Amino acid sequence: MRDLGAGFGYLIKGQRWAVRHGRWFGFGLLPGLITLVLYAGALVGLGYGADDLVDWATPFADDWSSPWLGLLRNTLTVLVFGLGLFLAVITFTAVTLLVGQPFYESLSEQVDRTEGGDVPESGLPLWRELWISARDSVRVLVRVGLYSVLLFALGFVPVLGQTVVPVLGFCVTGYFLAEELTAVALQRRGMVLRDRLALLRGRRLLTLGFGVPLGLAFLVPFVAVFLMPGAVAGATLLARDLVAPAEDEDEDETPAPYTLDKD
C-alpha cells in the first residue's frame, strides 16, 4: 500500500515543480486550454442530444406504459452521458498531449534538466514524434474502449453496477492517464508502448496512486487544464525513478528487464 501513497507523492511533487517554475507552468497551460474548449463544446452537445439519441435507439419502448418508459430512457440517458464523460476524461490527456507535444516535450526535458543527470532526447523529427504519439494513443484508446464497453454493460447489474463498477472505472481511468502522461518522458528514453505498459504493470499500485487522484480531479471543470503542466512534471519524475533500476543494471552490464528502442 506504500506505493499508493508514493504515487500520489509524485503528483504533488509535479504540481510543486510547476508552481516553482511559473514560466513553464504558463507555457504548459496553452494546449489544455485549446483542448478544453473543444471538449466543452462536445459535452454540451452530448448533454442536449443524449435524450434524442436514446429515444432513437429504443423504438421498441415507445408503447411502454409509465413509469417504465421514463425509467428506461432516463437511465440510459444518464449512462450515455456518463460514458461520454468517462471517455472525455480518458481521451482529454491523449488529445492534449497530441496537441501540445512540442510544449510538453520541452517541459519534460526541463524537469529532467533541473533534476540533474542526463536529459534524454528521442533524436526523431517532430512529425515522427507526433505520428508515434498519435499511433500509441489510438492503441491505448482501443484498450480503454474495450474496458468502457465492459463496464457499461456491468453497470446494469444490480448493486455491483452502483458500487464496484464505478471504482473499477476510476482505476481504469487512472491507470491509462498515468500511461499517457509518463509516455512523454519514456518515449524520449526510446521506450515503446509495449514496454511502457509492462513497466507500469510492474508497479501497478504506484501507477494507480498517481493516476486515480488525477482522474478524479479531472472531473472538476477547468481543473484538468491547470493541473496538466504539473501532471506532466510529476509523470516525468515518476518515469525517472521507474527506469532508474534498469539504467543501474545497464551500468553493471546486467541485462535490463525492459527493452528500449526507437521503433
Tab-separated table of C-alpha atoms in Angstrom:
chain	number	residue	atom	x	y	z
A	1	MET	CA	0.000	0.000	0.000
A	2	ARG	CA	3.008	2.285	0.362
A	3	ASP	CA	3.151	2.523	-3.424
A	4	LEU	CA	-0.283	4.181	-3.489
A	5	GLY	CA	0.997	6.986	-1.262
A	6	ALA	CA	4.242	7.204	-3.221
A	7	GLY	CA	2.322	7.565	-6.488
A	8	PHE	CA	0.244	10.400	-5.040
A	9	GLY	CA	3.504	11.951	-3.831
A	10	TYR	CA	4.771	12.186	-7.434
A	11	LEU	CA	1.588	14.035	-8.372
A	12	ILE	CA	2.156	16.542	-5.575
A	13	LYS	CA	5.845	16.929	-6.450
A	14	GLY	CA	4.923	17.641	-10.061
A	15	GLN	CA	2.470	20.361	-9.078
A	16	ARG	CA	5.072	21.916	-6.792
A	17	TRP	CA	7.603	21.888	-9.608
A	18	ALA	CA	5.146	23.651	-11.912
A	19	VAL	CA	4.346	26.303	-9.300
A	20	ARG	CA	8.048	26.962	-8.672
A	21	HIS	CA	8.681	27.329	-12.400
A	22	GLY	CA	5.950	29.819	-13.289
A	23	ARG	CA	7.081	30.440	-16.866
A	24	TRP	CA	6.883	26.729	-17.674
A	25	PHE	CA	3.527	26.488	-15.906
A	26	GLY	CA	2.086	29.162	-18.200
A	27	PHE	CA	3.747	27.544	-21.200
A	28	GLY	CA	2.118	24.210	-20.330
A	29	LEU	CA	-1.373	25.717	-19.961
A	30	LEU	CA	-1.824	26.544	-23.650
A	31	PRO	CA	-2.546	23.028	-25.060
A	32	GLY	CA	-5.004	22.290	-22.253
A	33	LEU	CA	-6.948	25.489	-22.875
A	34	ILE	CA	-7.311	24.673	-26.566
A	35	THR	CA	-8.457	21.110	-25.848
A	36	LEU	CA	-10.830	22.238	-23.076
A	37	VAL	CA	-12.747	24.487	-25.456
A	38	LEU	CA	-13.165	21.602	-27.913
A	39	TYR	CA	-14.295	19.136	-25.243
A	40	ALA	CA	-16.638	21.577	-23.540
A	41	GLY	CA	-18.473	22.066	-26.818
A	42	ALA	CA	-18.677	18.307	-27.391
A	43	LEU	CA	-20.036	17.594	-23.882
A	44	VAL	CA	-22.602	20.392	-24.119
A	45	GLY	CA	-23.755	18.922	-27.432
A	46	LEU	CA	-23.962	15.452	-25.855
A	47	GLY	CA	-25.918	16.853	-22.914
A	48	TYR	CA	-28.531	18.336	-25.243
A	49	GLY	CA	-28.642	15.372	-27.609
A	50	ALA	CA	-28.345	12.336	-25.300
A	51	ASP	CA	-32.109	12.022	-24.762
A	52	ASP	CA	-32.793	12.213	-28.507
A	53	LEU	CA	-30.130	9.571	-29.104
A	54	VAL	CA	-31.707	7.274	-26.516
A	55	ASP	CA	-35.199	7.818	-27.998
A	56	TRP	CA	-33.867	6.903	-31.434
A	57	ALA	CA	-32.091	3.797	-30.107
A	58	THR	CA	-35.101	2.438	-28.174
A	59	PRO	CA	-38.104	2.492	-30.549
A	60	PHE	CA	-39.262	-0.796	-29.042
A	61	ALA	CA	-40.173	1.075	-25.845
A	62	ASP	CA	-42.460	3.656	-27.482
A	63	ASP	CA	-45.581	1.803	-26.356
A	64	TRP	CA	-44.425	1.099	-22.819
A	65	SER	CA	-46.563	2.492	-20.041
A	66	SER	CA	-45.436	4.827	-17.291
A	67	PRO	CA	-43.204	4.659	-15.284
A	68	TRP	CA	-41.239	2.018	-17.234
A	69	LEU	CA	-40.720	4.116	-20.349
A	70	GLY	CA	-39.336	7.057	-18.415
A	71	LEU	CA	-37.269	4.829	-16.133
A	72	LEU	CA	-35.608	3.045	-19.060
A	73	ARG	CA	-34.851	6.124	-21.118
A	74	ASN	CA	-33.785	8.332	-18.222
A	75	THR	CA	-31.421	5.627	-17.001
A	76	LEU	CA	-29.965	5.163	-20.476
A	77	THR	CA	-29.584	8.933	-20.920
A	78	VAL	CA	-27.604	9.176	-17.687
A	79	LEU	CA	-25.468	6.198	-18.711
A	80	VAL	CA	-24.787	7.660	-22.162
A	81	PHE	CA	-23.706	10.983	-20.708
A	82	GLY	CA	-21.682	9.175	-18.026
A	83	LEU	CA	-19.952	7.125	-20.701
A	84	GLY	CA	-19.238	10.299	-22.662
A	85	LEU	CA	-17.789	11.942	-19.563
A	86	PHE	CA	-15.700	8.840	-18.825
A	87	LEU	CA	-14.302	8.844	-22.357
A	88	ALA	CA	-13.691	12.590	-22.148
A	89	VAL	CA	-11.580	12.143	-19.022
A	90	ILE	CA	-9.623	9.307	-20.627
A	91	THR	CA	-9.110	10.958	-24.007
A	92	PHE	CA	-8.539	14.510	-22.733
A	93	THR	CA	-4.964	13.703	-21.789
A	94	ALA	CA	-4.251	11.891	-25.063
A	95	VAL	CA	-5.653	14.721	-27.187
A	96	THR	CA	-3.997	17.420	-25.086
A	97	LEU	CA	-0.651	15.636	-25.276
A	98	LEU	CA	-1.029	15.288	-29.024
A	99	VAL	CA	-1.945	18.965	-29.450
A	100	GLY	CA	0.787	20.023	-27.052
A	101	GLN	CA	3.515	17.541	-27.999
A	102	PRO	CA	6.205	20.207	-28.551
A	103	PHE	CA	5.113	22.061	-25.384
A	104	TYR	CA	5.164	19.048	-23.071
A	105	GLU	CA	8.291	17.606	-24.651
A	106	SER	CA	10.132	20.805	-23.737
A	107	LEU	CA	8.569	20.889	-20.273
A	108	SER	CA	9.556	17.265	-19.598
A	109	GLU	CA	13.113	17.945	-20.753
A	110	GLN	CA	13.264	20.930	-18.417
A	111	VAL	CA	12.190	18.728	-15.489
A	112	ASP	CA	14.998	16.276	-16.332
A	113	ARG	CA	17.407	19.185	-16.601
A	114	THR	CA	16.501	20.661	-13.206
A	115	GLU	CA	16.627	17.248	-11.525
A	116	GLY	CA	20.142	16.582	-12.787
A	117	GLY	CA	21.669	13.742	-14.759
A	118	ASP	CA	21.261	13.031	-18.436
A	119	VAL	CA	18.498	14.711	-20.432
A	120	PRO	CA	17.409	12.040	-22.938
A	121	GLU	CA	16.340	13.152	-26.399
A	122	SER	CA	14.500	10.996	-28.887
A	123	GLY	CA	16.525	12.285	-31.824
A	124	LEU	CA	13.430	11.980	-34.012
A	125	PRO	CA	11.910	14.744	-36.166
A	126	LEU	CA	8.738	16.356	-34.830
A	127	TRP	CA	6.474	14.724	-37.440
A	128	ARG	CA	7.788	11.302	-36.421
A	129	GLU	CA	7.199	12.003	-32.729
A	130	LEU	CA	3.649	13.170	-33.475
A	131	TRP	CA	2.981	10.053	-35.528
A	132	ILE	CA	4.249	7.725	-32.770
A	133	SER	CA	2.268	9.633	-30.144
A	134	ALA	CA	-0.935	9.512	-32.198
A	135	ARG	CA	-0.475	5.818	-33.043
A	136	ASP	CA	0.148	4.853	-29.421
A	137	SER	CA	-2.776	6.988	-28.243
A	138	VAL	CA	-5.104	5.145	-30.614
A	139	ARG	CA	-3.823	1.808	-29.309
A	140	VAL	CA	-4.414	2.922	-25.735
A	141	LEU	CA	-7.879	4.260	-26.560
A	142	VAL	CA	-8.827	0.925	-28.132
A	143	ARG	CA	-7.953	-0.749	-24.842
A	144	VAL	CA	-9.896	1.886	-22.929
A	145	GLY	CA	-12.857	1.428	-25.265
A	146	LEU	CA	-12.961	-2.301	-24.563
A	147	TYR	CA	-12.921	-1.672	-20.817
A	148	SER	CA	-15.593	1.016	-21.234
A	149	VAL	CA	-17.959	-1.323	-23.058
A	150	LEU	CA	-17.464	-3.999	-20.396
A	151	LEU	CA	-18.005	-1.557	-17.531
A	152	PHE	CA	-21.004	-0.029	-19.288
A	153	ALA	CA	-22.608	-3.484	-19.520
A	154	LEU	CA	-21.770	-4.303	-15.893
A	155	GLY	CA	-23.386	-1.027	-14.876
A	156	PHE	CA	-26.796	-2.656	-15.371
A	157	VAL	CA	-26.052	-5.353	-12.774
A	158	PRO	CA	-27.891	-4.512	-9.524
A	159	VAL	CA	-25.667	-3.429	-6.617
A	160	LEU	CA	-22.472	-4.354	-8.476
A	161	GLY	CA	-23.151	-1.688	-11.100
A	162	GLN	CA	-23.580	1.011	-8.453
A	163	THR	CA	-20.639	0.071	-6.209
A	164	VAL	CA	-17.800	-1.956	-7.717
A	165	VAL	CA	-18.117	-0.769	-11.328
A	166	PRO	CA	-17.537	2.960	-10.594
A	167	VAL	CA	-14.423	2.074	-8.585
A	168	LEU	CA	-13.116	-0.083	-11.426
A	169	GLY	CA	-13.893	2.737	-13.840
A	170	PHE	CA	-11.744	5.192	-11.898
A	171	CYS	CA	-8.940	2.628	-11.665
A	172	VAL	CA	-9.005	2.159	-15.441
A	173	THR	CA	-9.075	5.925	-15.897
A	174	GLY	CA	-6.152	6.452	-13.538
A	175	TYR	CA	-4.018	3.676	-14.995
A	176	PHE	CA	-4.267	4.888	-18.577
A	177	LEU	CA	-3.924	8.543	-17.574
A	178	ALA	CA	-0.631	7.612	-15.963
A	179	GLU	CA	0.430	5.746	-19.106
A	180	GLU	CA	-0.336	8.693	-21.366
A	181	LEU	CA	1.487	11.163	-19.133
A	182	THR	CA	4.590	9.064	-18.485
A	183	ALA	CA	4.794	8.389	-22.226
A	184	VAL	CA	6.168	11.918	-22.746
A	185	ALA	CA	9.297	11.104	-20.737
A	186	LEU	CA	9.522	7.408	-21.614
A	187	GLN	CA	9.296	7.973	-25.377
A	188	ARG	CA	12.312	10.268	-25.110
A	189	ARG	CA	14.081	7.325	-23.499
A	190	GLY	CA	13.242	5.151	-26.507
A	191	MET	CA	10.622	3.010	-24.749
A	192	VAL	CA	7.822	1.672	-26.940
A	193	LEU	CA	4.199	1.226	-25.824
A	194	ARG	CA	4.503	-2.488	-25.067
A	195	ASP	CA	7.442	-1.889	-22.742
A	196	ARG	CA	5.820	1.146	-21.123
A	197	LEU	CA	2.750	-0.905	-20.230
A	198	ALA	CA	4.948	-3.687	-18.844
A	199	LEU	CA	6.849	-1.126	-16.782
A	200	LEU	CA	3.655	0.295	-15.271
A	201	ARG	CA	2.137	-3.151	-14.649
A	202	GLY	CA	5.206	-3.984	-12.603
A	203	ARG	CA	4.329	-1.093	-10.247
A	204	ARG	CA	0.548	-1.132	-10.550
A	205	LEU	CA	-0.234	0.440	-7.157
A	206	LEU	CA	2.309	3.195	-7.745
A	207	THR	CA	0.694	3.891	-11.117
A	208	LEU	CA	-2.808	3.969	-9.622
A	209	GLY	CA	-1.659	6.196	-6.763
A	210	PHE	CA	-0.547	8.734	-9.349
A	211	GLY	CA	-3.345	8.356	-11.892
A	212	VAL	CA	-6.550	7.812	-9.889
A	213	PRO	CA	-6.426	11.092	-7.877
A	214	LEU	CA	-5.603	12.906	-11.095
A	215	GLY	CA	-8.550	11.270	-12.874
A	216	LEU	CA	-10.869	12.328	-10.037
A	217	ALA	CA	-9.522	15.886	-10.174
A	218	PHE	CA	-10.036	15.986	-13.929
A	219	LEU	CA	-13.787	15.580	-13.352
A	220	VAL	CA	-13.909	19.124	-11.961
A	221	PRO	CA	-14.380	21.664	-14.773
A	222	PHE	CA	-11.224	23.598	-15.713
A	223	VAL	CA	-9.102	21.713	-13.160
A	224	ALA	CA	-7.559	19.476	-15.821
A	225	VAL	CA	-6.162	22.474	-17.679
A	226	PHE	CA	-4.394	23.881	-14.619
A	227	LEU	CA	-3.120	20.506	-13.438
A	228	MET	CA	-1.685	19.390	-16.794
A	229	PRO	CA	1.712	21.155	-16.536
A	230	GLY	CA	2.260	19.726	-13.057
A	231	ALA	CA	0.911	16.335	-14.148
A	232	VAL	CA	3.494	16.157	-16.950
A	233	ALA	CA	6.206	17.234	-14.500
A	234	GLY	CA	5.113	14.638	-11.936
A	235	ALA	CA	4.917	11.926	-14.586
A	236	THR	CA	8.454	12.776	-15.661
A	237	LEU	CA	9.668	12.432	-12.069
A	238	LEU	CA	7.811	9.119	-11.839
A	239	ALA	CA	9.303	7.894	-15.109
A	240	ARG	CA	12.820	8.821	-13.978
A	241	ASP	CA	12.514	6.643	-10.895
A	242	LEU	CA	10.789	3.787	-12.728
A	243	VAL	CA	13.594	3.418	-15.264
A	244	ALA	CA	16.398	4.072	-12.758
A	245	PRO	CA	16.735	0.379	-11.746
A	246	ALA	CA	17.003	-0.632	-15.411
A	247	GLU	CA	19.624	2.042	-16.046
A	248	ASP	CA	21.602	0.921	-12.986
A	249	GLU	CA	21.598	-2.643	-14.276
A	250	ASP	CA	22.845	-1.409	-17.665
A	251	GLU	CA	25.775	0.284	-15.944
A	252	ASP	CA	26.597	-3.026	-14.227
A	253	GLU	CA	26.420	-4.764	-17.620
A	254	THR	CA	23.446	-6.797	-16.458
A	255	PRO	CA	20.552	-7.280	-18.910
A	256	ALA	CA	17.805	-4.730	-18.199
A	257	PRO	CA	14.251	-6.004	-17.680
A	258	TYR	CA	12.828	-3.591	-20.261
A	259	THR	CA	13.641	-3.157	-23.921
A	260	LEU	CA	14.476	0.385	-25.011
A	261	ASP	CA	14.376	1.319	-28.662
A	262	LYS	CA	13.047	3.990	-31.030
A	263	ASP	CA	10.678	1.949	-33.162
